[in-house]
Amino acid sequence: DTGVSQDPRHKITKRGQNVTFRCDPISEHNRLYWYRQTLGQGPEFLTYFQNEAQLEKSRLLSDRFSAERPKGSFSTLEIQRTEQGDSAMYLCASSSRGGEVYGYTFGSGTRLTVV
Amino acid sequence: QQQVKQSPQSLIVQKGGIPIINCAYENTAFDYFPWYQQFPGKGPALLIAIRPDVSEKKEGRFTISFNKSAKQFSLHIMDSQPGDSATYFCAARSGGYQKVTFGTGTKLQVIP
């Protein structure tokens, strides 16, 4: 499978706990994006990596959120001290420099439920 | 601030009908307009995309119409099938980072 892989697919956590999600992009893609999608809404941009450099962060990404992409390969998104409002689908996407032709390729997402 | 406005929120058509989904934008810096299709439990998948210097693009049963002066674009699905039942998102890309801004989505149901 050469698509974007996300792990885990589902995560249920108690409020206040920390969670970490992983994204493995398409190997030749140097650009990686994290989005968040709540029920009935379109995905909202969280952050963008070009290789290992985090080049843009949304204001939606509070201090409790941190993302990294060591060595420009896989990426992790960590949420500290989770709140019920963090419940959402977290989507990872990747693209190459020529993304205008193929656009983003999204993974299937990690659905987070904070109870 | 919603930069890409999408309507309708939901749409029900008979098989063979032509659903039309409309979107509007304000930011003239957008340089690429993709449409994504999303099935339940899956991430969005690129369906078709258009540049603002083109007024229409057709791929199979899917057609994008683009009106640059009105800053509006729409998706038409010809001969719709029950398998087309999904949520459709219009989107717009800006900047060198290729960041994509999504509309709020249209849930399409095609009735047999």
CSV table of C-alpha atoms in Angstrom, one decimal:
chain,number,residue,atom,x,y,z
A,1,ASP,CA,0.0,0.0,0.0
A,2,THR,CA,1.6,3.2,-1.1
A,3,GLY,CA,-1.0,5.6,0.4
A,4,VAL,CA,-0.8,7.8,3.5
A,5,SER,CA,-1.0,5.7,6.6
A,6,GLN,CA,-2.3,6.9,10.0
A,7,ASP,CA,-2.2,5.2,13.3
A,8,PRO,CA,-4.2,4.6,15.3
A,9,ARG,CA,-7.5,4.7,13.5
A,10,HIS,CA,-9.4,5.3,16.6
A,11,LYS,CA,-8.4,6.6,20.0
A,12,ILE,CA,-10.6,7.0,23.1
A,13,THR,CA,-9.0,8.8,26.0
A,14,LYS,CA,-9.9,10.4,29.2
A,15,ARG,CA,-9.9,14.1,29.6
A,16,GLY,CA,-6.5,15.3,30.7
A,17,GLN,CA,-4.5,12.5,29.2
A,18,ASN,CA,-1.9,13.0,26.5
A,19,VAL,CA,-2.3,11.3,23.1
A,20,THR,CA,0.0,10.9,20.1
A,21,PHE,CA,-0.9,10.1,16.5
A,22,ARG,CA,1.4,9.0,13.8
A,23,CYS,CA,1.3,9.7,10.0
A,24,ASP,CA,3.4,7.9,7.4
A,25,PRO,CA,3.2,9.9,4.1
A,26,ILE,CA,3.8,8.7,0.6
A,27,SER,CA,7.6,8.1,0.6
A,28,GLU,CA,8.4,10.5,-2.2
A,29,HIS,CA,6.3,13.3,-0.9
A,30,ASN,CA,8.2,16.1,0.9
A,31,ARG,CA,5.2,18.1,2.0
A,32,LEU,CA,3.0,16.9,4.9
A,33,TYR,CA,-0.1,18.5,6.4
A,34,TRP,CA,-2.2,18.0,9.4
A,35,TYR,CA,-5.9,18.8,9.4
A,36,ARG,CA,-8.7,18.5,11.9
A,37,GLN,CA,-12.3,17.6,10.9
A,38,THR,CA,-15.3,17.8,13.2
A,39,LEU,CA,-18.6,16.3,12.4
A,40,GLY,CA,-20.4,18.0,9.5
A,41,GLN,CA,-17.5,20.3,8.7
A,42,GLY,CA,-14.7,20.5,6.2
A,43,PRO,CA,-11.1,19.8,7.3
A,44,GLU,CA,-9.4,22.7,9.0
A,45,PHE,CA,-5.7,23.3,8.5
A,46,LEU,CA,-3.5,22.7,11.6
A,47,THR,CA,0.1,22.7,10.4
A,48,TYR,CA,2.5,22.1,7.5
A,49,PHE,CA,5.9,20.5,7.1
A,50,GLN,CA,8.3,20.7,4.2
A,51,ASN,CA,10.7,17.9,4.8
A,52,GLU,CA,11.6,18.2,8.5
A,53,ALA,CA,10.8,21.9,8.8
A,54,GLN,CA,7.5,23.0,10.3
A,55,LEU,CA,6.8,26.1,8.2
A,56,GLU,CA,3.3,27.1,9.2
A,57,LYS,CA,1.0,26.6,12.2
A,58,SER,CA,-2.6,27.5,12.5
A,59,ARG,CA,-4.0,29.6,15.4
A,60,LEU,CA,-6.2,26.5,16.0
A,61,LEU,CA,-3.0,24.8,17.2
A,62,SER,CA,-2.9,25.7,20.8
A,63,ASP,CA,0.1,25.3,23.1
A,64,ARG,CA,-1.2,21.8,24.0
A,65,PHE,CA,-0.6,20.7,20.4
A,66,SER,CA,2.8,19.9,19.1
A,67,ALA,CA,3.8,18.2,15.8
A,68,GLU,CA,7.1,17.1,14.5
A,69,ARG,CA,8.6,15.3,11.5
A,70,PRO,CA,12.0,14.1,12.4
A,71,LYS,CA,14.2,13.4,9.4
A,72,GLY,CA,11.4,14.5,7.0
A,73,SER,CA,9.7,11.1,7.0
A,74,PHE,CA,6.9,10.2,9.3
A,75,SER,CA,5.2,12.8,11.5
A,76,THR,CA,3.6,12.8,14.9
A,77,LEU,CA,0.9,15.0,16.4
A,78,GLU,CA,0.7,15.1,20.2
A,79,ILE,CA,-2.1,16.6,22.2
A,80,GLN,CA,-1.4,17.2,25.8
A,81,ARG,CA,-4.0,17.5,28.6
A,82,THR,CA,-6.8,16.6,26.2
A,83,GLU,CA,-10.1,18.4,26.4
A,84,GLN,CA,-13.6,17.3,25.2
A,85,GLY,CA,-13.4,19.9,22.5
A,86,ASP,CA,-10.4,18.0,21.0
A,87,SER,CA,-12.7,15.2,19.9
A,88,ALA,CA,-12.4,15.2,16.1
A,89,MET,CA,-11.0,13.3,13.2
A,90,TYR,CA,-7.3,14.2,12.7
A,91,LEU,CA,-6.3,13.9,9.1
A,92,CYS,CA,-2.8,13.8,7.6
A,93,ALA,CA,-2.1,14.5,4.0
A,94,SER,CA,1.0,14.6,1.9
A,95,SER,CA,1.9,16.1,-1.5
A,96,SER,CA,4.9,16.5,-3.7
A,97,ARG,CA,6.2,19.7,-5.1
A,98,GLY,CA,4.0,19.1,-8.1
A,99,GLY,CA,0.9,18.8,-5.9
A,100,GLU,CA,-1.0,20.9,-8.3
A,101,VAL,CA,-1.6,17.8,-10.5
A,102,TYR,CA,-2.4,15.3,-7.8
A,103,GLY,CA,-3.4,17.5,-5.0
A,104,TYR,CA,-3.2,16.2,-1.5
A,105,THR,CA,-3.4,12.5,-0.7
A,106,PHE,CA,-5.1,12.1,2.6
A,107,GLY,CA,-4.9,9.2,5.0
A,108,SER,CA,-8.0,7.7,6.6
A,109,GLY,CA,-7.5,9.7,9.7
A,110,THR,CA,-7.4,9.1,13.4
A,111,ARG,CA,-10.7,9.6,15.2
A,112,LEU,CA,-10.2,10.9,18.7
A,113,THR,CA,-12.9,10.7,21.3
A,114,VAL,CA,-12.2,12.5,24.6
A,115,VAL,CA,-14.5,11.3,27.4
B,1,GLN,CA,-13.5,33.4,8.9
B,2,GLN,CA,-14.9,31.1,6.2
B,3,GLN,CA,-12.9,31.7,3.0
B,4,VAL,CA,-14.7,29.2,0.9
B,5,LYS,CA,-18.5,29.2,1.1
B,6,GLN,CA,-20.3,26.0,-0.1
B,7,SER,CA,-24.0,25.2,-0.8
B,8,PRO,CA,-26.2,23.4,-0.4
B,9,GLN,CA,-25.4,21.6,2.8
B,10,SER,CA,-27.3,18.5,1.6
B,11,LEU,CA,-28.7,17.3,-1.7
B,12,ILE,CA,-30.9,14.4,-2.6
B,13,VAL,CA,-31.3,13.4,-6.3
B,14,GLN,CA,-32.7,10.5,-8.2
B,15,LYS,CA,-30.4,8.1,-10.1
B,16,GLY,CA,-29.5,9.7,-13.4
B,17,GLY,CA,-30.0,13.2,-12.1
B,18,ILE,CA,-27.4,16.0,-12.2
B,19,PRO,CA,-26.6,17.3,-8.8
B,20,ILE,CA,-24.9,20.7,-8.7
B,21,ILE,CA,-22.8,22.0,-5.8
B,22,ASN,CA,-21.8,25.6,-5.7
B,23,CYS,CA,-18.9,27.4,-4.1
B,24,ALA,CA,-17.7,31.0,-3.7
B,25,TYR,CA,-14.5,32.5,-2.5
B,26,GLU,CA,-13.1,36.0,-1.7
B,27,ASN,CA,-9.4,35.6,-1.7
B,28,THR,CA,-8.0,36.4,-5.1
B,29,ALA,CA,-4.7,34.8,-4.1
B,30,PHE,CA,-6.2,31.3,-4.5
B,31,ASP,CA,-4.6,29.7,-7.5
B,32,TYR,CA,-6.0,26.2,-7.6
B,33,PHE,CA,-9.5,24.8,-6.9
B,34,PRO,CA,-9.8,21.1,-6.1
B,35,TRP,CA,-12.9,19.1,-5.3
B,36,TYR,CA,-12.7,16.3,-2.8
B,37,GLN,CA,-15.0,13.3,-2.2
B,38,GLN,CA,-15.3,11.7,1.2
B,39,PHE,CA,-17.0,8.5,2.2
B,40,PRO,CA,-17.8,7.8,5.8
B,41,GLY,CA,-14.8,6.7,7.8
B,42,LYS,CA,-12.4,7.7,5.1
B,43,GLY,CA,-10.2,10.7,4.4
B,44,PRO,CA,-11.1,13.0,1.5
B,45,ALA,CA,-10.0,11.9,-1.9
B,46,LEU,CA,-9.2,14.3,-4.8
B,47,LEU,CA,-11.9,14.1,-7.4
B,48,ILE,CA,-11.1,16.9,-10.0
B,49,ALA,CA,-9.4,20.3,-9.9
B,50,ILE,CA,-9.2,23.4,-12.0
B,51,ARG,CA,-7.0,26.5,-12.4
B,52,PRO,CA,-8.6,29.9,-12.5
B,53,ASP,CA,-7.6,30.5,-16.1
B,54,VAL,CA,-9.9,27.7,-17.3
B,55,SER,CA,-13.6,28.1,-17.4
B,56,GLU,CA,-14.6,24.4,-17.5
B,57,LYS,CA,-13.0,21.1,-16.9
B,58,LYS,CA,-14.5,17.7,-17.4
B,59,GLU,CA,-13.3,14.3,-16.2
B,60,GLY,CA,-15.7,11.4,-16.8
B,61,ARG,CA,-19.1,12.3,-15.3
B,62,PHE,CA,-17.7,15.2,-13.2
B,63,THR,CA,-17.5,18.7,-14.5
B,64,ILE,CA,-16.2,21.9,-12.8
B,65,SER,CA,-17.5,25.2,-14.1
B,66,PHE,CA,-15.4,28.2,-13.0
B,67,ASN,CA,-16.4,31.9,-13.1
B,68,LYS,CA,-13.3,34.0,-12.2
B,69,SER,CA,-15.0,37.4,-12.3
B,70,ALA,CA,-17.8,36.2,-10.0
B,71,LYS,CA,-15.3,34.2,-7.9
B,72,GLN,CA,-17.6,31.2,-8.0
B,73,PHE,CA,-17.2,27.6,-9.1
B,74,SER,CA,-19.4,24.6,-9.2
B,75,LEU,CA,-19.4,20.8,-9.5
B,76,HIS,CA,-21.8,19.0,-11.8
B,77,ILE,CA,-22.2,15.2,-11.6
B,78,MET,CA,-23.7,13.8,-14.8
B,79,ASP,CA,-25.8,10.6,-14.7
B,80,SER,CA,-25.4,10.4,-10.9
B,81,GLN,CA,-25.3,6.9,-9.4
B,82,PRO,CA,-26.0,5.6,-5.9
B,83,GLY,CA,-22.3,5.0,-5.6
B,84,ASP,CA,-21.8,8.7,-5.8
B,85,SER,CA,-23.5,9.2,-2.5
B,86,ALA,CA,-20.8,10.9,-0.4
B,87,THR,CA,-19.8,14.2,1.0
B,88,TYR,CA,-18.3,16.6,-1.4
B,89,PHE,CA,-15.9,19.4,-0.5
B,90,CYS,CA,-14.9,22.3,-2.6
B,91,ALA,CA,-11.5,23.8,-1.7
B,92,ALA,CA,-9.1,26.4,-2.7
B,93,ARG,CA,-5.3,26.5,-2.5
B,94,SER,CA,-3.0,29.5,-1.9
B,95,GLY,CA,0.6,30.2,-1.4
B,96,GLY,CA,3.8,28.4,-1.9
B,97,TYR,CA,2.9,26.0,0.9
B,98,GLN,CA,0.0,24.7,-1.1
B,99,LYS,CA,-2.3,25.1,1.9
B,100,VAL,CA,-5.8,24.1,1.1
B,101,THR,CA,-8.9,25.8,2.5
B,102,PHE,CA,-12.0,23.6,2.5
B,103,GLY,CA,-15.7,24.5,2.2
B,104,THR,CA,-18.2,23.1,4.7
B,105,GLY,CA,-19.2,20.2,2.5
B,106,THR,CA,-22.3,18.9,0.7
B,107,LYS,CA,-23.8,15.6,1.7
B,108,LEU,CA,-25.1,14.0,-1.5
B,109,GLN,CA,-27.6,11.1,-1.6
B,110,VAL,CA,-28.4,9.5,-4.9
B,111,ILE,CA,-31.6,7.5,-4.6
B,112,PRO,CA,-31.9,4.4,-6.9
